[in-house]
Coordinates of C-alpha atoms in Angstrom, one line a residue:
Chain A
M3 CA -3.2 15.3 -33.9
T4 CA -1.1 12.2 -33.3
Q5 CA -2.2 8.6 -34.0
E6 CA -3.3 7.4 -30.6
R7 CA -3.3 3.7 -31.5
D8 CA 0.0 3.4 -33.3
P9 CA 1.7 0.4 -31.6
D10 CA 5.1 2.0 -32.0
Q11 CA 4.2 5.0 -29.9
P12 CA 5.2 3.6 -26.5
Q13 CA 8.5 2.6 -28.0
L14 CA 9.2 6.3 -28.5
A15 CA 9.8 6.5 -24.8
R16 CA 12.6 4.1 -25.2
L17 CA 13.9 5.8 -28.3
A18 CA 14.1 9.0 -26.4
D19 CA 16.0 7.6 -23.5
D20 CA 18.2 5.5 -25.7
S21 CA 17.2 2.1 -24.2
L22 CA 16.1 0.4 -27.3
P23 CA 18.3 -2.3 -28.9
A24 CA 20.3 -0.9 -31.9
A25 CA 18.4 -2.6 -34.6
E26 CA 15.0 -1.5 -33.3
R27 CA 16.3 2.0 -32.6
E28 CA 17.3 2.5 -36.2
Q29 CA 14.1 1.1 -37.6
L30 CA 12.0 3.4 -35.3
R31 CA 14.1 6.4 -36.0
L32 CA 13.4 6.0 -39.7
R33 CA 9.7 5.8 -39.0
V34 CA 9.8 8.9 -36.9
E35 CA 11.7 10.8 -39.6
G36 CA 9.0 9.9 -42.1
S37 CA 6.0 10.7 -40.0
P38 CA 5.2 14.2 -38.6
P39 CA 2.7 12.9 -36.0
L40 CA 5.3 10.4 -34.7
A41 CA 8.0 13.1 -34.7
E42 CA 5.7 15.4 -32.7
T43 CA 5.1 12.7 -30.1
Y44 CA 8.8 11.9 -30.0
A45 CA 9.6 15.5 -29.4
E46 CA 7.2 15.4 -26.4
Q47 CA 9.1 12.5 -24.9
Q48 CA 12.4 14.3 -25.4
R49 CA 11.0 17.5 -23.7
A50 CA 9.8 15.4 -20.7
L51 CA 13.2 13.8 -20.4
T52 CA 15.0 17.2 -20.5
L53 CA 12.8 18.4 -17.6
L54 CA 13.2 15.2 -15.6
R55 CA 16.9 15.1 -16.0
A56 CA 17.2 18.6 -14.6
F57 CA 15.5 17.4 -11.5
D58 CA 18.6 16.8 -9.4
E59 CA 17.7 18.0 -6.0
P60 CA 19.9 16.3 -3.3
A61 CA 18.4 15.0 -0.1
P62 CA 18.4 17.6 2.7
A63 CA 21.3 17.4 5.1
Q64 CA 19.0 16.8 8.1
L65 CA 17.5 13.8 6.3
R66 CA 20.9 12.4 5.5
A67 CA 21.9 12.8 9.1
A68 CA 18.7 11.2 10.4
V69 CA 18.9 8.1 8.2
L70 CA 22.6 7.4 7.6
P71 CA 24.9 6.7 10.6
A72 CA 28.0 7.8 8.6
G73 CA 26.5 11.1 7.5
R74 CA 25.3 12.1 10.9
S75 CA 28.5 13.7 12.1
Q76 CA 29.1 15.6 8.8
A77 CA 25.6 16.8 8.0
G78 CA 24.7 17.4 11.6
R79 CA 26.8 20.6 11.7
G80 CA 24.8 23.5 10.5
A81 CA 21.7 21.4 9.8
P82 CA 18.4 22.7 11.2
A83 CA 18.1 21.3 14.7
A84 CA 14.3 21.0 14.7
R85 CA 12.7 18.1 12.9
R86 CA 9.1 17.5 13.0
R87 CA 9.8 13.9 13.9
P88 CA 12.5 12.2 16.0
A89 CA 15.5 11.0 14.0
L90 CA 15.3 7.5 12.7
A91 CA 18.1 6.2 14.9
L92 CA 16.3 7.5 18.0
R93 CA 13.2 5.7 17.0
L94 CA 15.1 2.5 16.3
V95 CA 16.7 2.7 19.8
A96 CA 13.3 3.4 21.4
G97 CA 11.9 0.3 19.5
V98 CA 14.6 -1.9 20.9
A99 CA 14.2 -0.6 24.4
L100 CA 10.5 -1.4 24.3
Chain B
M29 CA 21.2 -13.1 -3.5
R30 CA 23.3 -10.9 -1.2
R31 CA 22.9 -9.0 2.0
L32 CA 21.9 -5.4 1.9
E33 CA 24.6 -3.4 3.7
P34 CA 23.2 -0.4 5.6
E35 CA 26.4 1.6 4.6
S36 CA 25.5 1.3 0.9
L37 CA 22.1 3.0 1.4
G38 CA 23.8 6.4 1.3
E39 CA 24.5 6.0 -2.4
H40 CA 20.8 5.8 -3.1
L41 CA 19.5 8.5 -0.7
D42 CA 19.4 11.4 -3.1
A43 CA 17.6 9.4 -5.8
L44 CA 15.2 8.0 -3.2
Y45 CA 14.4 11.4 -1.9
R46 CA 13.6 12.7 -5.3
A47 CA 11.5 9.7 -6.0
A48 CA 9.6 10.2 -2.7
W49 CA 9.2 13.9 -3.5
A50 CA 7.7 13.1 -6.9
L51 CA 5.4 10.5 -5.4
C52 CA 4.2 12.7 -2.5
G53 CA 4.3 16.2 -4.1
S54 CA 5.8 17.8 -1.0
R55 CA 9.3 17.9 0.4
E56 CA 8.2 17.2 4.0
D57 CA 6.1 14.2 3.2
A58 CA 9.0 13.0 1.1
E59 CA 11.4 13.3 4.0
D60 CA 9.0 11.4 6.2
L61 CA 8.5 8.7 3.6
V62 CA 12.2 8.2 3.1
Q63 CA 12.7 8.0 6.9
D64 CA 9.9 5.4 7.2
T65 CA 11.3 3.4 4.3
F66 CA 14.8 3.3 5.7
A67 CA 13.4 2.4 9.2
R68 CA 11.6 -0.6 7.6
V69 CA 14.5 -1.7 5.5
L70 CA 17.0 -1.4 8.4
A71 CA 14.7 -3.0 11.0
R72 CA 16.2 -6.4 10.1
P73 CA 18.8 -7.9 7.8
R74 CA 17.7 -8.0 4.2
L75 CA 18.7 -10.2 1.4
V76 CA 18.5 -8.6 -2.0
R77 CA 18.2 -10.3 -5.4
G78 CA 19.1 -8.1 -8.3
D79 CA 19.5 -4.4 -8.2
E80 CA 19.6 -2.6 -4.8
R81 CA 17.8 0.5 -6.1
A82 CA 15.0 -1.6 -7.5
Y83 CA 14.6 -3.3 -4.1
L84 CA 14.5 0.2 -2.4
M85 CA 11.9 1.4 -5.0
R86 CA 9.7 -1.6 -3.9
A87 CA 10.2 -0.7 -0.3
L88 CA 9.4 3.0 -1.0
R89 CA 6.3 2.1 -2.9
N90 CA 5.1 -0.3 -0.1
T91 CA 5.8 2.3 2.6
F92 CA 4.0 5.0 0.5
Y93 CA 0.9 2.8 0.3
S94 CA 0.9 1.9 3.9
R95 CA 1.2 5.6 4.8
L96 CA -1.7 6.4 2.5
R97 CA -3.8 3.7 4.2
T98 CA -2.9 5.1 7.7
A99 CA -3.7 8.7 6.6
S100 CA -7.1 7.6 5.2
R101 CA -8.0 6.2 8.6
R102 CA -6.9 9.2 10.5
P103 CA -9.6 11.8 11.4
Q104 CA -9.2 14.9 9.2
T105 CA -8.6 18.1 11.2
A106 CA -8.1 21.7 10.0
A107 CA -4.6 23.1 10.6
T108 CA -4.2 25.9 13.1
L109 CA -2.1 28.9 12.3
D110 CA 0.7 27.6 14.5
E111 CA 0.9 24.4 12.5
I112 CA 1.3 26.0 9.2
Q113 CA 5.0 26.0 8.2
A114 CA 6.8 28.8 6.6
P115 CA 8.0 28.3 3.0
D116 CA 11.1 26.2 2.8
P117 CA 14.1 28.5 3.1
R118 CA 16.0 26.4 0.6
V119 CA 13.8 27.6 -2.2
T120 CA 14.9 31.1 -1.8
Q121 CA 18.4 30.5 -3.0
R122 CA 17.5 30.0 -6.6
P123 CA 13.9 31.2 -7.0
D124 CA 13.5 30.5 -10.7
Q125 CA 14.9 27.0 -10.3
A126 CA 12.8 26.4 -7.2
I127 CA 9.6 27.4 -9.0
E128 CA 10.5 25.2 -11.9
M129 CA 11.3 22.3 -9.7
A130 CA 8.2 22.7 -7.6
E131 CA 6.0 23.0 -10.7
L132 CA 7.5 19.9 -12.2
V133 CA 7.1 17.8 -9.0
Q134 CA 3.6 19.1 -8.4
T135 CA 2.6 18.0 -11.9
I136 CA 4.2 14.6 -11.5
S137 CA 2.3 14.1 -8.2
T138 CA -1.0 14.7 -10.0
L139 CA -0.4 11.9 -12.5
P140 CA -2.4 8.7 -12.1
E141 CA -0.7 6.5 -9.6
D142 CA 0.5 3.8 -12.0
F143 CA 1.9 6.3 -14.4
R144 CA 3.6 8.2 -11.6
L145 CA 5.2 5.1 -10.2
A146 CA 6.5 4.0 -13.6
L147 CA 7.9 7.5 -14.3
V148 CA 9.5 7.7 -10.9
A149 CA 11.1 4.3 -11.2
V150 CA 12.6 4.9 -14.7
D151 CA 13.1 8.6 -15.0
V152 CA 13.8 9.7 -11.4
L153 CA 15.4 6.6 -9.9
G154 CA 17.1 5.6 -13.1
L155 CA 16.0 1.9 -13.1
S156 CA 16.0 0.0 -16.4
Y157 CA 12.6 -0.8 -17.7
A158 CA 13.1 -4.5 -16.7
E159 CA 14.1 -3.5 -13.2
A160 CA 11.2 -1.2 -12.9
A161 CA 8.9 -3.9 -14.1
R162 CA 10.2 -6.3 -11.4
A163 CA 10.1 -3.6 -8.7
L164 CA 6.5 -2.7 -9.5
G165 CA 5.3 -6.3 -10.2
T166 CA 4.3 -5.8 -13.8
L167 CA 5.4 -6.4 -17.4
E168 CA 8.2 -4.5 -19.1
A169 CA 5.9 -3.6 -21.9
T170 CA 3.4 -2.2 -19.4
I171 CA 6.1 0.0 -17.8
T172 CA 7.1 1.2 -21.3
T173 CA 3.5 2.3 -22.0
R174 CA 3.1 3.9 -18.6
V175 CA 6.4 5.9 -18.9
Y176 CA 5.4 7.0 -22.4
R177 CA 1.9 8.2 -21.2
A178 CA 3.3 9.7 -18.1
R179 CA 5.9 11.8 -20.0
Q180 CA 3.2 12.8 -22.5
R181 CA 0.8 14.0 -19.8
L182 CA 3.6 15.8 -17.9
V183 CA 4.7 17.8 -20.9
R184 CA 1.1 18.6 -21.9
A185 CA 0.2 19.7 -18.4
L186 CA 3.2 21.9 -18.1
S187 CA 2.6 23.4 -21.6
A188 CA -1.0 24.1 -21.0
P189 CA -1.9 27.8 -20.6
A190 CA -2.5 28.9 -17.0
P191 CA -6.1 29.0 -15.9
T192 CA -7.5 32.5 -15.7
G193 CA -9.5 34.1 -12.9
P194 CA -8.8 35.4 -9.5
A195 CA -8.5 31.9 -7.9
H196 CA -5.5 31.0 -10.1
T197 CA -3.6 34.2 -9.8
K198 CA -0.7 32.7 -7.8
E199 CA -0.2 29.8 -10.2
R200 CA -0.3 32.2 -13.1
D201 CA 2.3 34.4 -11.5
L202 CA 4.5 31.4 -10.9
R203 CA 4.3 30.3 -14.5
E204 CA 5.0 33.7 -15.9
G205 CA 8.4 33.9 -14.3
S206 CA 9.2 30.3 -14.9
E207 CA 12.3 29.3 -16.7
L208 CA 10.5 26.1 -17.4
E209 CA 8.1 27.8 -19.8
R210 CA 11.1 29.3 -21.7
R211 CA 12.8 25.9 -21.9
L212 CA 9.7 24.2 -23.1
T213 CA 9.2 26.8 -25.8
A214 CA 12.9 26.7 -26.8
T215 CA 12.9 23.0 -27.3
D216 CA 9.5 22.8 -29.0
V217 CA 10.6 22.0 -32.6
T218 CA 7.1 21.1 -33.7
R219 CA 5.5 24.5 -33.4

């Protein structure tokens, strides 16, 4: 079981994503190496990051076409014609007309 | 302080879509949320101080909240068979990856809201902790703690054994074929 109240624990998030200043990073890394509970918690942070970094789904073509004027001509070809809602541009034009 | 150019929004669309998907837990709600967010942002000229993506995260969060408020006021009705949509055809191209992705997003969407927003801001949108703190109106130390807790809960939820019983058969089947499980096991140096 990990130490739930260790004040260093939240910093493990930043150690894992490499956003700690160098001096703090080295200090914390030494602590992690000397503490199995901290090492276990650090490994969890790394696993989460691995999963989240693999989440690289691009926006669907029809969404790009709907919200971006420049993308409309490119993404419009071959994109599903039916959307559950009118395209953003259409709604904006309708709003102006009203 | 500079003006937000509509042309520059395209650079952020993929990341915003992923953020919206993680917030909502469904692709279709995410598409609607992004459309609404862009409609609001583009409705009038905007002046942005600091990072554009942090500004868009703030807009996405505000739109997310206002959609929740609207939905809570709307009378609840049961869907008819005609309204139920077929599974997204995009997920059939790489079934293992789609299950993995869907499982990840589903788990993120069940995290407590503060944790989810912090995780989305830092790990999905790629904001710095300071930018995320500004976007979400809180302290950098608070964001650090929330990201830490969110990642911890995420990994533990995904590592938990599947519930047994007939009601959970589908979820169990999904997990059994999931590349995610294999990856978690492979990187688990502590067991």
